[in-house]
């Protein structure tokens, strides 16, 4: 078997230093155009390709970003992951994907990210403990939260303006004359659920309406069961759901009762995943600005990786209501 070409072989053939070869293939590094061409021609002649692991040992940069995601059954997050992959690839990074086992990131998951020496960590629908954040920071690994935040100044966060979304949905409901309202929620220990619910309640508090809550656990099955519970008696005029996957379950549960949508019960979701526009659901929903949220998150993590001193940022981005057939 022929010996694999090394960066030293390329440097010798191109008449440059080994560090010049490393810079030519490295993320964000600069060499002159003339030198770059010589290096690439030599690499092509020798059949050389850089070893990312070896380069990481030298530069202490792996060009890997850890992405922690828990609820991959929710179609919102595979769509988000695809967008993160492309946005990070365009910046010269690859993804180390961690499928979190629980709502709280566990010790094994933290250790794995640290052992792989990722340049940064993006956490989506799992919640980091303060101890986990401190472990990352002490290992010079910046953390950015996506679609949620925690009460700490140690890491940045990018999320939809969930409070304003809940408030605006409430105003829409009142303007349509609904008086019997239900909310199907996810876990209450996340900023996402709390802010959507508080915004909705604040919007409704000055009026005399009936308001009920039912947990749907951010799952289709939870939404379906919640719909059956809510329609047993004193059925609501409108059901607001904390995400689209629960709304799909609510739609099917309401239909199971033989009720019409939206004539008997109107339904509003949250996220605007691809399935929301399918004719079988045609869901009215609050659209999260995913592209803007992903791009802002990537910009923040790259800035924190490249800068020795950065100020953490919490950025709320406004979404918009998408009217379809489940709301009259």
Short mmCIF file of C-alpha atoms in Angstrom, two decimals:
data_model
loop_
_atom_site.label_atom_id
_atom_site.label_comp_id
_atom_site.label_asym_id
_atom_site.label_seq_id
_atom_site.Cartn_x
_atom_site.Cartn_y
_atom_site.Cartn_z
CA UNK A 1 0.00 0.00 0.00
CA UNK A 2 1.35 3.42 -0.98
CA UNK A 3 2.30 5.75 1.83
CA UNK A 4 -0.23 8.49 2.43
CA UNK A 5 1.06 11.99 1.63
CA UNK A 6 1.59 14.33 4.58
CA UNK A 7 1.52 18.09 4.94
CA UNK A 8 5.34 17.97 5.08
CA UNK A 9 5.40 16.29 1.63
CA UNK A 10 3.12 19.01 0.26
CA UNK A 11 5.26 21.75 1.82
CA UNK A 12 8.44 20.29 0.29
CA UNK A 13 6.94 20.02 -3.19
CA UNK A 14 5.36 23.49 -3.06
CA UNK A 15 8.49 25.08 -1.57
CA UNK A 16 6.70 26.47 1.47
CA UNK A 17 6.67 25.84 5.21
CA UNK A 18 4.46 23.19 6.80
CA UNK A 19 2.63 25.95 8.69
CA UNK A 20 1.72 27.54 5.34
CA UNK A 21 0.10 24.28 4.26
CA UNK A 22 -1.84 24.15 7.53
CA UNK A 23 -3.02 27.73 7.05
CA UNK A 24 -4.05 27.07 3.46
CA UNK A 25 -6.35 24.25 4.55
CA UNK A 26 -7.37 25.77 7.87
CA UNK A 27 -10.64 27.52 8.70
CA UNK A 28 -10.32 31.30 8.44
CA UNK A 29 -6.54 31.25 7.88
CA UNK A 30 -4.79 33.36 5.21
CA UNK A 31 -1.97 32.75 2.75
CA UNK A 32 -1.16 34.70 -0.40
CA UNK A 33 -3.00 33.77 -3.58
CA UNK A 34 0.23 32.69 -5.31
CA UNK A 35 1.30 30.51 -2.38
CA UNK A 36 -2.21 29.06 -2.03
CA UNK A 37 -2.17 28.00 -5.69
CA UNK A 38 1.22 26.28 -5.34
CA UNK A 39 0.05 24.43 -2.24
CA UNK A 40 -3.19 23.26 -3.87
CA UNK A 41 -1.35 22.09 -7.00
CA UNK A 42 1.15 20.16 -4.89
CA UNK A 43 -1.66 18.65 -2.79
CA UNK A 44 -3.53 17.56 -5.92
CA UNK A 45 -0.38 16.00 -7.41
CA UNK A 46 0.32 14.04 -4.23
CA UNK A 47 -3.32 13.15 -3.54
CA UNK A 48 -3.09 14.88 -0.17
CA UNK A 49 -6.08 15.65 2.02
CA UNK A 50 -5.76 17.22 5.47
CA UNK A 51 -6.28 15.20 8.64
CA UNK A 52 -8.78 17.19 10.68
CA UNK A 53 -7.98 15.34 13.91
CA UNK A 54 -4.25 15.93 13.58
CA UNK A 55 -4.80 19.58 12.71
CA UNK A 56 -7.02 19.91 15.76
CA UNK A 57 -4.25 18.60 18.00
CA UNK A 58 -1.89 21.23 16.65
CA UNK A 59 -4.24 24.22 16.55
CA UNK A 60 -6.47 23.18 19.48
CA UNK A 61 -9.38 23.90 17.14
CA UNK A 62 -11.47 20.99 15.84
CA UNK A 63 -13.88 22.96 13.64
CA UNK A 64 -16.66 20.99 15.33
CA UNK A 65 -19.75 22.46 16.97
CA UNK A 66 -21.71 20.30 19.38
CA UNK A 67 -25.47 20.44 18.88
CA UNK A 68 -27.61 19.06 21.70
CA UNK A 69 -31.16 18.13 20.72
CA UNK A 70 -33.67 16.02 22.62
CA UNK A 71 -37.10 15.81 21.00
CA UNK A 72 -36.20 14.71 17.47
CA UNK A 73 -39.70 13.25 17.05
CA UNK A 74 -40.99 16.81 16.90
CA UNK A 75 -40.68 17.74 13.19
CA UNK A 76 -39.65 21.27 14.17
CA UNK A 77 -36.22 20.12 15.33
CA UNK A 78 -35.11 18.00 12.34
CA UNK A 79 -35.92 21.07 10.21
CA UNK A 80 -33.82 23.18 12.58
CA UNK A 81 -30.94 20.65 12.51
CA UNK A 82 -30.85 20.70 8.71
CA UNK A 83 -30.58 24.50 8.72
CA UNK A 84 -27.85 24.44 11.37
CA UNK A 85 -25.89 21.90 9.36
CA UNK A 86 -25.89 24.09 6.26
CA UNK A 87 -25.21 27.37 8.09
CA UNK A 88 -22.29 25.88 10.05
CA UNK A 89 -20.90 24.06 7.00
CA UNK A 90 -20.83 27.39 5.16
CA UNK A 91 -18.69 28.74 8.03
CA UNK A 92 -16.28 25.80 7.85
CA UNK A 93 -17.67 23.82 10.79
CA UNK A 94 -18.97 20.28 11.19
CA UNK A 95 -21.55 19.06 13.68
CA UNK A 96 -21.15 16.67 16.60
CA UNK A 97 -24.76 15.70 17.29
CA UNK A 98 -25.87 14.75 20.79
CA UNK A 99 -29.36 13.28 21.18
CA UNK A 100 -30.06 14.21 24.80
CA UNK A 101 -31.77 11.51 26.85
CA UNK A 102 -33.57 13.85 29.26
CA UNK A 103 -34.87 17.39 29.55
CA UNK A 104 -31.76 18.24 31.60
CA UNK A 105 -28.38 17.59 29.97
CA UNK A 106 -26.66 14.77 31.84
CA UNK A 107 -23.03 14.33 32.88
CA UNK A 108 -22.17 11.82 30.13
CA UNK A 109 -23.33 14.25 27.44
CA UNK A 110 -21.29 17.10 28.92
CA UNK A 111 -18.20 14.89 29.17
CA UNK A 112 -18.54 13.69 25.56
CA UNK A 113 -18.62 17.26 24.22
CA UNK A 114 -15.61 18.24 26.31
CA UNK A 115 -13.66 15.09 25.35
CA UNK A 116 -14.17 15.79 21.66
CA UNK A 117 -12.87 19.31 22.28
CA UNK A 118 -15.69 20.96 20.32
CA UNK A 119 -15.14 24.64 19.56
CA UNK A 120 -18.62 25.57 20.79
CA UNK A 121 -21.97 24.12 21.86
CA UNK A 122 -25.49 24.97 20.67
CA UNK A 123 -28.28 23.62 22.87
CA UNK A 124 -31.79 23.47 21.42
CA UNK A 125 -34.63 21.78 23.30
CA UNK A 126 -32.67 20.45 26.27
CA UNK A 127 -31.93 22.55 29.33
CA UNK A 128 -28.37 22.92 30.61
CA UNK A 129 -27.83 23.05 34.35
CA UNK A 130 -25.75 25.91 35.68
CA UNK A 131 -23.08 23.33 36.53
CA UNK A 132 -23.00 22.10 32.92
CA UNK A 133 -22.62 25.66 31.61
CA UNK A 134 -19.78 26.30 34.08
CA UNK A 135 -18.05 23.08 32.94
CA UNK A 136 -18.16 24.22 29.31
CA UNK A 137 -16.97 27.75 30.13
CA UNK A 138 -14.08 26.44 32.28
CA UNK A 139 -12.98 24.40 29.24
CA UNK A 140 -13.14 27.50 27.00
CA UNK A 141 -16.20 26.17 25.15
CA UNK A 142 -18.80 28.89 24.53
CA UNK A 143 -22.49 27.95 24.74
CA UNK A 144 -25.45 29.46 22.89
CA UNK A 145 -29.02 28.37 23.65
CA UNK A 146 -31.51 28.12 20.80
CA UNK A 147 -35.28 28.57 21.19
CA UNK A 148 -35.01 28.99 24.97
CA UNK A 149 -33.03 30.76 27.64
CA UNK A 150 -32.04 30.25 31.25
CA UNK A 151 -31.57 32.89 33.94
CA UNK A 152 -27.81 33.24 33.72
CA UNK A 153 -25.40 35.72 32.17
CA UNK A 154 -22.90 32.97 31.35
CA UNK A 155 -24.30 32.02 27.94
CA UNK A 156 -26.06 33.71 25.06
CA UNK A 157 -29.52 32.74 23.82
CA UNK A 158 -31.57 33.23 20.67
CA UNK A 159 -35.31 32.56 20.72
CA UNK A 160 -38.65 33.57 19.29
CA UNK A 161 -40.36 36.40 21.17
CA UNK A 162 -42.69 33.91 22.80
CA UNK A 163 -44.31 36.35 25.21
CA UNK A 164 -45.31 38.70 22.39
CA UNK A 165 -46.54 35.76 20.33
CA UNK A 166 -48.78 34.57 23.17
CA UNK A 167 -50.05 38.09 23.71
CA UNK A 168 -50.86 38.65 20.02
CA UNK A 169 -52.64 35.29 19.78
CA UNK A 170 -54.75 36.35 22.77
CA UNK A 171 -55.71 39.60 21.06
CA UNK A 172 -56.69 37.72 17.90
CA UNK A 173 -58.90 35.41 19.95
CA UNK A 174 -60.63 38.31 21.73
CA UNK A 175 -61.16 40.19 18.47
CA UNK A 176 -62.95 37.13 17.08
CA UNK A 177 -65.27 37.03 20.08
CA UNK A 178 -64.17 33.76 21.66
CA UNK A 179 -64.95 33.46 25.37
CA UNK A 180 -64.13 29.82 26.22
CA UNK A 181 -60.41 29.30 25.70
CA UNK A 182 -58.07 26.37 26.37
CA UNK A 183 -54.29 26.14 26.24
CA UNK A 184 -52.44 22.85 25.68
CA UNK A 185 -48.97 23.27 27.12
CA UNK A 186 -45.58 21.61 27.15
CA UNK A 187 -43.30 21.23 30.20
CA UNK A 188 -43.65 24.27 32.45
CA UNK A 189 -39.97 24.32 33.44
CA UNK A 190 -38.90 25.79 30.09
CA UNK A 191 -38.85 29.47 29.13
CA UNK A 192 -40.58 28.55 25.86
CA UNK A 193 -43.74 27.25 27.53
CA UNK A 194 -43.79 29.83 30.32
CA UNK A 195 -43.45 32.85 28.04
CA UNK A 196 -46.13 31.68 25.59
CA UNK A 197 -48.56 31.00 28.43
CA UNK A 198 -47.83 34.23 30.32
CA UNK A 199 -48.23 36.31 27.15
CA UNK A 200 -51.57 34.64 26.41
CA UNK A 201 -52.84 35.10 29.97
CA UNK A 202 -51.75 38.74 30.12
CA UNK A 203 -53.62 39.41 26.89
CA UNK A 204 -56.82 37.87 28.27
CA UNK A 205 -56.70 39.08 31.89
CA UNK A 206 -58.74 42.28 31.44
CA UNK A 207 -61.71 40.41 29.96
CA UNK A 208 -64.19 37.96 31.38
CA UNK A 209 -63.35 34.73 29.58
CA UNK A 210 -63.16 31.11 30.65
CA UNK A 211 -59.60 29.79 30.51
CA UNK A 212 -58.34 26.24 31.03
CA UNK A 213 -54.95 24.55 30.73
CA UNK A 214 -54.14 20.97 29.83
CA UNK A 215 -50.67 19.44 29.56
CA UNK A 216 -49.76 17.89 26.22
CA UNK A 217 -46.06 17.26 26.90
CA UNK A 218 -45.11 18.68 23.47
CA UNK A 219 -46.14 15.37 21.83
CA UNK A 220 -48.79 14.27 19.33
CA UNK A 221 -50.15 11.73 21.80
CA UNK A 222 -50.33 14.36 24.53
CA UNK A 223 -52.26 16.71 22.26
CA UNK A 224 -54.69 13.96 21.28
CA UNK A 225 -55.41 13.04 24.92
CA UNK A 226 -55.71 16.72 25.88
CA UNK A 227 -58.34 17.22 23.16
CA UNK A 228 -60.39 14.31 24.48
CA UNK A 229 -60.20 15.72 28.02
CA UNK A 230 -61.13 19.26 26.97
CA UNK A 231 -64.15 18.17 24.92
CA UNK A 232 -65.75 15.95 27.57
CA UNK A 233 -67.79 18.89 28.91
CA UNK A 234 -67.97 22.66 28.57
CA UNK A 235 -65.99 22.38 25.37
CA UNK A 236 -63.82 25.39 24.44
CA UNK A 237 -64.41 27.69 21.47
CA UNK A 238 -60.70 27.71 20.67
CA UNK A 239 -57.71 25.60 21.67
CA UNK A 240 -54.26 27.21 21.57
CA UNK A 241 -51.41 24.71 21.43
CA UNK A 242 -47.83 25.27 22.59
CA UNK A 243 -46.46 23.66 19.43
CA UNK A 244 -47.66 22.23 16.12
CA UNK A 245 -47.11 18.56 16.93
CA UNK A 246 -49.57 18.84 19.84
CA UNK A 247 -51.95 20.77 17.58
CA UNK A 248 -51.98 17.85 15.12
CA UNK A 249 -52.97 15.57 17.98
CA UNK A 250 -55.64 18.04 19.10
CA UNK A 251 -57.07 18.20 15.57
CA UNK A 252 -57.37 14.42 15.39
CA UNK A 253 -58.79 14.23 18.92
CA UNK A 254 -61.44 16.86 18.13
CA UNK A 255 -62.38 15.01 14.94
CA UNK A 256 -62.62 11.79 16.95
CA UNK A 257 -65.36 13.50 18.99
CA UNK A 258 -67.25 14.22 15.78
CA UNK A 259 -66.72 17.98 16.10
CA UNK A 260 -66.06 20.34 13.20
CA UNK A 261 -62.97 22.52 12.82
CA UNK A 262 -63.18 25.50 12.95
CA UNK A 263 -67.01 25.71 13.17
CA UNK A 264 -67.22 23.99 16.57
CA UNK A 265 -63.67 24.48 17.82
CA UNK A 266 -60.90 26.64 16.35
CA UNK A 267 -57.29 25.49 16.78
CA UNK A 268 -54.03 27.45 16.75
CA UNK A 269 -50.55 25.91 16.82
CA UNK A 270 -47.02 27.23 17.20
CA UNK A 271 -43.90 26.73 15.02
CA UNK A 272 -45.24 26.37 11.44
CA UNK A 273 -43.51 23.10 10.63
CA UNK A 274 -43.88 21.75 7.10
CA UNK A 275 -46.79 19.47 8.05
CA UNK A 276 -48.83 22.48 9.19
CA UNK A 277 -49.54 23.37 5.55
CA UNK A 278 -50.61 19.84 4.58
CA UNK A 279 -54.27 19.82 3.43
CA UNK A 280 -55.17 17.22 6.06
CA UNK A 281 -54.24 19.71 8.81
CA UNK A 282 -54.13 23.22 7.22
CA UNK A 283 -53.18 24.51 10.65
CA UNK A 284 -53.36 28.14 11.70
CA UNK A 285 -50.13 28.65 13.61
CA UNK A 286 -47.53 31.09 14.86
CA UNK A 287 -44.50 30.91 12.56
CA UNK A 288 -41.14 30.92 14.28
CA UNK A 289 -38.50 32.84 12.25
CA UNK A 290 -36.23 29.77 12.02
CA UNK A 291 -33.85 31.09 9.37
CA UNK A 292 -33.18 34.30 11.27
CA UNK A 293 -32.90 32.45 14.59
CA UNK A 294 -30.43 29.90 13.17
CA UNK A 295 -28.32 32.55 11.43
CA UNK A 296 -28.18 34.68 14.57
CA UNK A 297 -27.21 31.67 16.68
CA UNK A 298 -24.43 30.69 14.27
CA UNK A 299 -23.15 34.27 14.15
CA UNK A 300 -23.04 34.41 17.96
CA UNK A 301 -21.27 31.07 18.43
CA UNK A 302 -18.68 31.95 15.76
CA UNK A 303 -18.08 35.35 17.35
CA UNK A 304 -17.60 33.81 20.78
CA UNK A 305 -15.23 31.15 19.40
CA UNK A 306 -13.08 33.77 17.65
CA UNK A 307 -13.05 36.36 20.44
CA UNK A 308 -11.28 36.09 23.77
CA UNK A 309 -13.69 38.49 25.44
CA UNK A 310 -17.35 38.56 24.45
CA UNK A 311 -20.51 39.84 26.07
CA UNK A 312 -23.38 37.37 26.33
CA UNK A 313 -26.51 38.31 24.40
CA UNK A 314 -30.17 37.34 24.79
CA UNK A 315 -31.98 38.03 21.52
CA UNK A 316 -35.74 37.64 21.04
CA UNK A 317 -36.91 37.62 17.41
CA UNK A 318 -40.51 38.28 16.40
CA UNK A 319 -42.52 35.71 14.47
CA UNK A 320 -45.85 36.02 12.64
CA UNK A 321 -49.29 34.43 12.55
CA UNK A 322 -50.08 32.19 9.57
CA UNK A 323 -53.84 31.86 9.01
CA UNK A 324 -55.07 28.59 7.55
CA UNK A 325 -58.30 26.59 7.84
CA UNK A 326 -58.39 25.70 11.55
CA UNK A 327 -59.29 29.25 12.60
CA UNK A 328 -62.39 30.90 11.17
#
